[in-house]
Coordinates of C-alpha atoms in Angstrom, one line a residue:
Chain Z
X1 CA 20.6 -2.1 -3.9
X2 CA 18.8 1.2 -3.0
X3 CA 15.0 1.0 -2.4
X4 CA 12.2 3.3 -3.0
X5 CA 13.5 6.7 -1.6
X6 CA 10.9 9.9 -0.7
X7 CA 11.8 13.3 0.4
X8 CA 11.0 15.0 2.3
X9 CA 10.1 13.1 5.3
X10 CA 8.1 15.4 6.8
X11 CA 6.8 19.4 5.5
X12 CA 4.6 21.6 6.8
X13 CA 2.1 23.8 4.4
X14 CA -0.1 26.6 5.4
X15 CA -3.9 26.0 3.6
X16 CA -3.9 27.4 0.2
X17 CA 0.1 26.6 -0.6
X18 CA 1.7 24.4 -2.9
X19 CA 3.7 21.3 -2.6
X20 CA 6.1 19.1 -4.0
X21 CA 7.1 15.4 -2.8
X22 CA 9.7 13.4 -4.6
X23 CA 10.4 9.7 -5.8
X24 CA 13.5 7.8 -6.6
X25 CA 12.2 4.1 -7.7
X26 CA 14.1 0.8 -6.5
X27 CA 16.8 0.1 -9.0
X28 CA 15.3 -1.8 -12.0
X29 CA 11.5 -0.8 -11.4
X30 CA 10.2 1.7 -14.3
X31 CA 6.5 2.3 -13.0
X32 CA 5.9 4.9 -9.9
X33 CA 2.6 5.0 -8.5
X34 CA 1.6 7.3 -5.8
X35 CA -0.9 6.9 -2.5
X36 CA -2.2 9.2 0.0
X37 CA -2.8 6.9 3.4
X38 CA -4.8 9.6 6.0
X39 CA -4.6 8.2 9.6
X40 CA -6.4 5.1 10.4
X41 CA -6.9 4.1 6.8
X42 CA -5.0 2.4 4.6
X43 CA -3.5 3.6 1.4
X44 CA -5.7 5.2 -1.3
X45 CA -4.4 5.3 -5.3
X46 CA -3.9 8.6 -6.1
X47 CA -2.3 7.7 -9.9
X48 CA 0.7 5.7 -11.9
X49 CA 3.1 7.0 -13.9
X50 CA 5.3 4.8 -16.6
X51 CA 7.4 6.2 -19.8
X52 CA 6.5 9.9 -18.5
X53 CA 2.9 9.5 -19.0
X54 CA 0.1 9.2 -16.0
X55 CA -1.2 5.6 -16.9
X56 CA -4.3 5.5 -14.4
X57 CA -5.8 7.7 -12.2
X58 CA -8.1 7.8 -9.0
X59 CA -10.6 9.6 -7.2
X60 CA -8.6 12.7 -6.8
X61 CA -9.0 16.2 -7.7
X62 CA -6.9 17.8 -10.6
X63 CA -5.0 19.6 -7.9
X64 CA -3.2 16.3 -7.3
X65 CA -0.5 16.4 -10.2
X66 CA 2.3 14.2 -11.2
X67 CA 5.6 13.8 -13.3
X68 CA 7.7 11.1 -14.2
X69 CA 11.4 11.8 -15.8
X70 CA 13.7 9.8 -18.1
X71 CA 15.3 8.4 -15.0
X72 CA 12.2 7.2 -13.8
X73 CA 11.9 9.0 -10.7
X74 CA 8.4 10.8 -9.8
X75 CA 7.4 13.8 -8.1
X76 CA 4.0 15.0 -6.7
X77 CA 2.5 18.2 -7.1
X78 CA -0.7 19.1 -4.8
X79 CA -2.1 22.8 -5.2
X80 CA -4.4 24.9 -3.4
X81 CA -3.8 23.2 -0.1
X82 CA -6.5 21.8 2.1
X83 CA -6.5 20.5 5.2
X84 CA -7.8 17.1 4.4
X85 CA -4.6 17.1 2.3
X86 CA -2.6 16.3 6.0
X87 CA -1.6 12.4 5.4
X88 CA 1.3 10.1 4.7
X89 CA 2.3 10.2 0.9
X90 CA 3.4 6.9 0.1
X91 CA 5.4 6.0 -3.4
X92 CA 6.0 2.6 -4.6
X93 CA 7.4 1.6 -7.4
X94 CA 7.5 -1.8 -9.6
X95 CA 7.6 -3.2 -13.2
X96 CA 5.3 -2.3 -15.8
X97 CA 2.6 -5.0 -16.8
X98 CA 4.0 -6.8 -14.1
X99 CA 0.5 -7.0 -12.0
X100 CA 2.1 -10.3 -10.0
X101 CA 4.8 -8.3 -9.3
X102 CA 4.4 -6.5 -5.7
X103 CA 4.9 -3.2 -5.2
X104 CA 7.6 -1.7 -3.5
X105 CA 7.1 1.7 -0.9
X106 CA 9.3 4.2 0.4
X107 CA 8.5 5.4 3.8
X108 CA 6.5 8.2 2.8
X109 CA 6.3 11.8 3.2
X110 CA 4.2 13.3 6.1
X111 CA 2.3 16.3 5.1
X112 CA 0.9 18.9 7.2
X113 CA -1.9 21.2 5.9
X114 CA -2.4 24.3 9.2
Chain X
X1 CA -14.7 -2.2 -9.1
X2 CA -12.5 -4.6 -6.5
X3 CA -12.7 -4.2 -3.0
X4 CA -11.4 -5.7 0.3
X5 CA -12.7 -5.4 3.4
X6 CA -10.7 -5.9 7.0
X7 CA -13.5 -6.4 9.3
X8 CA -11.2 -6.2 12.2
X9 CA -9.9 -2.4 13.1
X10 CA -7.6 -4.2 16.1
X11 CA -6.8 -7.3 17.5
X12 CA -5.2 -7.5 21.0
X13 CA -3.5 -10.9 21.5
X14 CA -0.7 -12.2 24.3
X15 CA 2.9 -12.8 23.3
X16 CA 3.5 -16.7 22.1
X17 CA -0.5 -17.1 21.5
X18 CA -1.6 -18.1 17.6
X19 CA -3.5 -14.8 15.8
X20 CA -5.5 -14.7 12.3
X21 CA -6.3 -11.4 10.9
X22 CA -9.1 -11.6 8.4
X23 CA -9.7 -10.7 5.0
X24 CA -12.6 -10.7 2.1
X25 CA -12.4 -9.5 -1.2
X26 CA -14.9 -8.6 -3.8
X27 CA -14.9 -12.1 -6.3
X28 CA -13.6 -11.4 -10.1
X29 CA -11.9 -13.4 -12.6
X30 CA -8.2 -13.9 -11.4
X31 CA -7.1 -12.1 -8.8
X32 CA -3.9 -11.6 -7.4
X33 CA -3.5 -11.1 -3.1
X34 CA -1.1 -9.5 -0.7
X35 CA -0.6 -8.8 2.7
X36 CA 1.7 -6.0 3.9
X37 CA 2.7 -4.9 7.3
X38 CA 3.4 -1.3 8.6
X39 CA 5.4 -0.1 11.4
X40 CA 5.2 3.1 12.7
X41 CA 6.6 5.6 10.6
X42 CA 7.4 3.5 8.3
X43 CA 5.9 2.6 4.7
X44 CA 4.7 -0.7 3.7
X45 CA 6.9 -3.9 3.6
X46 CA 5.3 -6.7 1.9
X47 CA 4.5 -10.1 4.0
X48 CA 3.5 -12.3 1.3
X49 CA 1.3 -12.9 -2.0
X50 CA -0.9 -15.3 -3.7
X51 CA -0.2 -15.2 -7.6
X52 CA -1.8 -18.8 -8.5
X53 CA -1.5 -22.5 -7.3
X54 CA -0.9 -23.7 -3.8
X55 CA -3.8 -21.6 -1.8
X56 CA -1.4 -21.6 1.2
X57 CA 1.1 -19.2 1.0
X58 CA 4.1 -18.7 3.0
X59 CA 5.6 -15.3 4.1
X60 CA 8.2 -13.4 5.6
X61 CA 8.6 -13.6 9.9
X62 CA 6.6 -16.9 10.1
X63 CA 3.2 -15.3 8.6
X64 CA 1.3 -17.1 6.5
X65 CA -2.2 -17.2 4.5
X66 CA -4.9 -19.8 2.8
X67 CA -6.4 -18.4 -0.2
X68 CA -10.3 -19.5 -0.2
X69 CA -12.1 -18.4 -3.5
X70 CA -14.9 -20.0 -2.5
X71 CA -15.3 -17.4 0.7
X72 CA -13.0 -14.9 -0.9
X73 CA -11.1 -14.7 1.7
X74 CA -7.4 -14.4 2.2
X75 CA -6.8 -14.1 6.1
X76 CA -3.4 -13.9 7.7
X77 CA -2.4 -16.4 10.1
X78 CA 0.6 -16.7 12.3
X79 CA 0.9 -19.7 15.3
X80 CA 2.8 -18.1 17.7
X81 CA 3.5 -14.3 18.0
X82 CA 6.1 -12.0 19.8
X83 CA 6.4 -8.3 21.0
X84 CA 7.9 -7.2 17.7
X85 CA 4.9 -8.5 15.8
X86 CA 3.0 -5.4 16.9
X87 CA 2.3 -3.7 14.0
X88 CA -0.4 -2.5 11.4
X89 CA -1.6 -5.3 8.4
X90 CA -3.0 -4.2 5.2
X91 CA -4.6 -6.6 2.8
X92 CA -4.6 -5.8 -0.7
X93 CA -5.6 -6.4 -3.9
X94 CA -4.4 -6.0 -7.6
X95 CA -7.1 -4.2 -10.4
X96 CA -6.2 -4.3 -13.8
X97 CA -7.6 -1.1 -15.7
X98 CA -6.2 0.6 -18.4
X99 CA -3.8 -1.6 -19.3
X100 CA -2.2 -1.3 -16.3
X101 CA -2.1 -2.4 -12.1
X102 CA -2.9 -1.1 -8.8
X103 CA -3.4 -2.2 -5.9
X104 CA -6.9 -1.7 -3.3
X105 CA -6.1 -1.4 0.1
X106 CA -8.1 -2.6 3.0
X107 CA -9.1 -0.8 5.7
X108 CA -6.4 -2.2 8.3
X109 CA -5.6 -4.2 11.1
X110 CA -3.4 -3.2 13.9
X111 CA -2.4 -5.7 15.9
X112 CA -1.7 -5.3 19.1
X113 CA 0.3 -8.0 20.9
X114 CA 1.0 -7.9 24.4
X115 CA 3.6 -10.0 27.1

Protein backbone atom coordinates (compact mmCIF):
# COMPACT_ATOMS: atom_id res chain seq x y z
CA UNK A 1 0.00 0.00 0.00
CA UNK A 2 1.74 3.16 -1.38
CA UNK A 3 1.87 6.16 0.96
CA UNK A 4 1.92 9.85 0.40
CA UNK A 5 4.45 10.32 -2.49
CA UNK A 6 6.18 14.04 -3.34
CA UNK A 7 8.42 14.85 -6.13
CA UNK A 8 10.71 16.31 -6.41
CA UNK A 9 12.77 15.76 -3.45
CA UNK A 10 14.82 18.46 -3.76
CA UNK A 11 14.80 21.73 -6.65
CA UNK A 12 16.62 24.57 -6.78
CA UNK A 13 14.83 28.19 -8.04
CA UNK A 14 16.57 31.35 -8.85
CA UNK A 15 14.30 34.52 -6.99
CA UNK A 16 11.61 35.50 -9.18
CA UNK A 17 10.91 31.85 -10.90
CA UNK A 18 8.15 29.53 -10.77
CA UNK A 19 7.58 26.21 -9.28
CA UNK A 20 5.77 23.24 -9.25
CA UNK A 21 5.70 20.32 -6.47
CA UNK A 22 3.64 17.23 -6.83
CA UNK A 23 1.32 14.92 -4.67
CA UNK A 24 0.13 11.36 -5.00
CA UNK A 25 -2.24 10.70 -1.81
CA UNK A 26 -2.05 7.23 0.19
CA UNK A 27 -4.41 4.86 -1.46
CA UNK A 28 -8.02 5.43 -0.22
CA UNK A 29 -7.49 9.20 1.15
CA UNK A 30 -9.47 11.88 -1.12
CA UNK A 31 -8.31 15.21 0.74
CA UNK A 32 -4.59 16.69 0.12
CA UNK A 33 -3.50 19.40 2.12
CA UNK A 34 -0.37 21.22 1.75
CA UNK A 35 2.42 22.71 4.48
CA UNK A 36 5.38 24.81 4.20
CA UNK A 37 7.75 23.76 7.41
CA UNK A 38 10.96 26.56 7.21
CA UNK A 39 13.84 25.26 9.41
CA UNK A 40 13.32 25.14 13.06
CA UNK A 41 9.63 25.44 12.87
CA UNK A 42 7.13 23.21 12.50
CA UNK A 43 4.67 22.82 9.76
CA UNK A 44 2.48 25.86 8.72
CA UNK A 45 -1.08 25.26 6.61
CA UNK A 46 -0.69 26.54 3.41
CA UNK A 47 -4.37 25.14 2.15
CA UNK A 48 -6.71 21.76 1.49
CA UNK A 49 -7.87 20.56 -1.45
CA UNK A 50 -11.00 17.89 -1.80
CA UNK A 51 -13.28 17.08 -5.04
CA UNK A 52 -10.87 19.69 -7.06
CA UNK A 53 -11.79 22.55 -5.11
CA UNK A 54 -9.36 24.46 -2.36
CA UNK A 55 -11.58 23.86 0.88
CA UNK A 56 -9.50 26.23 3.34
CA UNK A 57 -6.85 28.29 3.14
CA UNK A 58 -4.05 30.00 5.31
CA UNK A 59 -2.00 32.86 5.76
CA UNK A 60 -0.31 32.71 2.44
CA UNK A 61 -0.09 34.94 -0.42
CA UNK A 62 -2.03 34.37 -3.74
CA UNK A 63 1.34 33.30 -5.26
CA UNK A 64 0.87 30.06 -3.36
CA UNK A 65 -1.59 28.13 -5.80
CA UNK A 66 -2.97 24.71 -5.83
CA UNK A 67 -4.82 21.92 -7.93
CA UNK A 68 -6.31 18.78 -7.20
CA UNK A 69 -7.32 16.16 -10.20
CA UNK A 70 -9.86 13.50 -10.57
CA UNK A 71 -7.33 11.04 -9.23
CA UNK A 72 -6.90 12.93 -6.33
CA UNK A 73 -3.46 13.81 -6.56
CA UNK A 74 -2.30 17.57 -5.87
CA UNK A 75 0.27 19.76 -7.13
CA UNK A 76 1.66 23.19 -5.83
CA UNK A 77 2.22 26.11 -7.71
CA UNK A 78 4.39 29.11 -5.98
CA UNK A 79 5.16 32.20 -8.34
CA UNK A 80 7.37 35.09 -8.19
CA UNK A 81 9.94 33.38 -6.03
CA UNK A 82 11.23 34.71 -2.79
CA UNK A 83 13.74 33.69 -0.73
CA UNK A 84 11.70 33.20 2.32
CA UNK A 85 10.02 30.59 0.00
CA UNK A 86 13.38 28.10 0.84
CA UNK A 87 11.56 25.30 3.15
CA UNK A 88 10.38 21.78 3.20
CA UNK A 89 7.02 21.39 1.40
CA UNK A 90 5.19 18.80 3.15
CA UNK A 91 1.77 17.05 1.62
CA UNK A 92 -0.41 14.91 3.61
CA UNK A 93 -3.22 13.46 2.72
CA UNK A 94 -6.52 11.89 4.64
CA UNK A 95 -10.33 11.45 4.44
CA UNK A 96 -12.68 14.16 4.05
CA UNK A 97 -14.79 15.13 7.26
CA UNK A 98 -12.71 12.79 8.88
CA UNK A 99 -11.15 15.41 11.51
CA UNK A 100 -10.23 12.20 13.96
CA UNK A 101 -8.61 10.77 11.26
CA UNK A 102 -4.68 11.67 11.25
CA UNK A 103 -3.01 12.90 8.49
CA UNK A 104 -0.69 11.18 6.52
CA UNK A 105 2.84 13.07 4.94
CA UNK A 106 5.15 12.42 2.33
CA UNK A 107 8.58 13.26 2.93
CA UNK A 108 8.50 16.58 1.42
CA UNK A 109 10.06 18.58 -1.15
CA UNK A 110 13.08 20.78 -0.30
CA UNK A 111 12.98 24.07 -2.01
CA UNK A 112 15.70 26.35 -2.60
CA UNK A 113 15.07 30.05 -3.47
CA UNK A 114 19.15 31.71 -4.53
CA UNK B 1 -8.14 30.49 16.52
CA UNK B 2 -6.33 27.13 18.13
CA UNK B 3 -2.98 27.16 19.18
CA UNK B 4 -0.26 24.89 20.77
CA UNK B 5 2.68 25.83 22.29
CA UNK B 6 6.01 23.52 22.78
CA UNK B 7 7.80 25.38 25.41
CA UNK B 8 10.73 23.25 25.10
CA UNK B 9 13.02 24.01 21.75
CA UNK B 10 15.44 20.84 22.96
CA UNK B 11 15.71 18.40 25.38
CA UNK B 12 19.08 16.62 25.92
CA UNK B 13 18.54 13.28 27.89
CA UNK B 14 20.97 10.01 28.42
CA UNK B 15 20.12 6.69 26.71
CA UNK B 16 17.75 4.32 29.06
CA UNK B 17 16.71 7.60 31.21
CA UNK B 18 12.61 8.37 31.27
CA UNK B 19 11.87 11.92 29.10
CA UNK B 20 8.46 13.98 28.85
CA UNK B 21 8.20 16.58 26.20
CA UNK B 22 5.53 19.07 27.00
CA UNK B 23 2.64 20.46 25.41
CA UNK B 24 -0.37 23.22 25.89
CA UNK B 25 -3.05 23.93 23.77
CA UNK B 26 -5.39 26.86 23.49
CA UNK B 27 -8.89 25.36 25.42
CA UNK B 28 -12.08 24.94 22.86
CA UNK B 29 -14.94 22.73 22.72
CA UNK B 30 -13.75 19.24 21.69
CA UNK B 31 -10.50 18.92 20.56
CA UNK B 32 -8.74 16.36 18.95
CA UNK B 33 -4.59 15.83 19.82
CA UNK B 34 -1.48 14.31 18.10
CA UNK B 35 1.92 13.87 18.47
CA UNK B 36 4.18 13.23 15.44
CA UNK B 37 7.89 12.61 15.22
CA UNK B 38 10.35 13.71 12.46
CA UNK B 39 13.59 12.36 11.43
CA UNK B 40 15.91 14.04 9.45
CA UNK B 41 14.92 14.36 6.02
CA UNK B 42 12.11 12.78 6.49
CA UNK B 43 8.25 13.97 6.80
CA UNK B 44 6.14 13.43 9.69
CA UNK B 45 5.13 9.95 11.03
CA UNK B 46 2.42 10.04 13.44
CA UNK B 47 3.22 8.76 17.28
CA UNK B 48 -0.16 8.73 18.62
CA UNK B 49 -3.66 10.62 19.09
CA UNK B 50 -6.28 11.47 21.61
CA UNK B 51 -9.88 11.36 19.82
CA UNK B 52 -12.02 10.93 23.15
CA UNK B 53 -12.16 8.64 26.30
CA UNK B 54 -9.27 7.18 28.12
CA UNK B 55 -6.89 10.56 28.66
CA UNK B 56 -3.85 8.21 28.44
CA UNK B 57 -3.07 7.32 25.18
CA UNK B 58 -0.69 4.76 23.94
CA UNK B 59 1.55 5.10 20.83
CA UNK B 60 3.88 3.75 18.51
CA UNK B 61 7.87 2.83 19.84
CA UNK B 62 6.73 2.82 23.63
CA UNK B 63 5.57 6.67 23.59
CA UNK B 64 2.87 7.61 25.29
CA UNK B 65 0.66 10.71 26.45
CA UNK B 66 -2.12 11.87 29.35
CA UNK B 67 -4.55 14.16 28.07
CA UNK B 68 -5.27 16.93 30.87
CA UNK B 69 -8.21 19.39 29.83
CA UNK B 70 -8.05 20.91 32.90
CA UNK B 71 -4.19 22.17 32.17
CA UNK B 72 -4.64 21.70 28.38
CA UNK B 73 -1.89 19.89 28.14
CA UNK B 74 -1.06 16.83 26.15
CA UNK B 75 2.81 16.11 26.94
CA UNK B 76 4.64 13.07 25.62
CA UNK B 77 6.11 10.75 27.88
CA UNK B 78 8.34 7.82 27.31
CA UNK B 79 10.13 5.72 30.47
CA UNK B 80 13.11 4.67 29.07
CA UNK B 81 14.74 6.00 25.82
CA UNK B 82 17.40 4.75 23.29
CA UNK B 83 19.87 6.28 20.57
CA UNK B 84 17.23 5.90 17.88
CA UNK B 85 14.81 7.98 19.77
CA UNK B 86 16.66 11.09 18.69
CA UNK B 87 14.53 12.87 16.69
CA UNK B 88 12.29 15.99 16.29
CA UNK B 89 8.40 15.87 18.15
CA UNK B 90 5.63 18.02 16.86
CA UNK B 91 2.43 18.37 18.80
CA UNK B 92 -0.55 19.15 17.04
CA UNK B 93 -3.92 20.03 16.91
CA UNK B 94 -7.11 19.64 14.75
CA UNK B 95 -9.31 23.11 13.77
CA UNK B 96 -12.46 22.72 12.30
CA UNK B 97 -13.32 25.76 9.78
CA UNK B 98 -15.13 25.72 6.84
CA UNK B 99 -16.55 22.62 7.05
CA UNK B 100 -13.42 21.10 6.95
CA UNK B 101 -9.91 19.96 9.20
CA UNK B 102 -6.42 20.96 9.73
CA UNK B 103 -4.11 20.52 11.82
CA UNK B 104 -1.87 23.50 14.11
CA UNK B 105 1.48 22.64 14.56
CA UNK B 106 3.69 23.42 17.56
CA UNK B 107 6.70 24.89 17.56
CA UNK B 108 8.90 21.64 18.17
CA UNK B 109 10.89 19.64 20.20
CA UNK B 110 14.06 17.93 19.27
CA UNK B 111 15.14 15.62 21.40
CA UNK B 112 18.38 14.89 21.81
CA UNK B 113 19.32 11.56 23.47
CA UNK B 114 22.73 10.76 24.21
CA UNK B 115 24.72 7.13 25.42
Amino acid sequence: DAGVTQSPTHLIKTRGQQVTLRCSPKSGHDTVSWYQQALGQGPQFIFQYYEEEERQRGNFPDRFSGHQFPNYSSELNVNALLLGDSALYLCASSLVGAGNSPLHFGNGTRLTVT
Amino acid sequence: AQSVTQLDSQVPVFEEAPVELRCNYSSSVSVYLFWYVQYPNQGLQLLLKYLSGSTLVKGINGFEAEFNKSQTSFHLRKPSVHISDTAEYFCAVSDYRDSSYKLIFGSGTRLLVRP
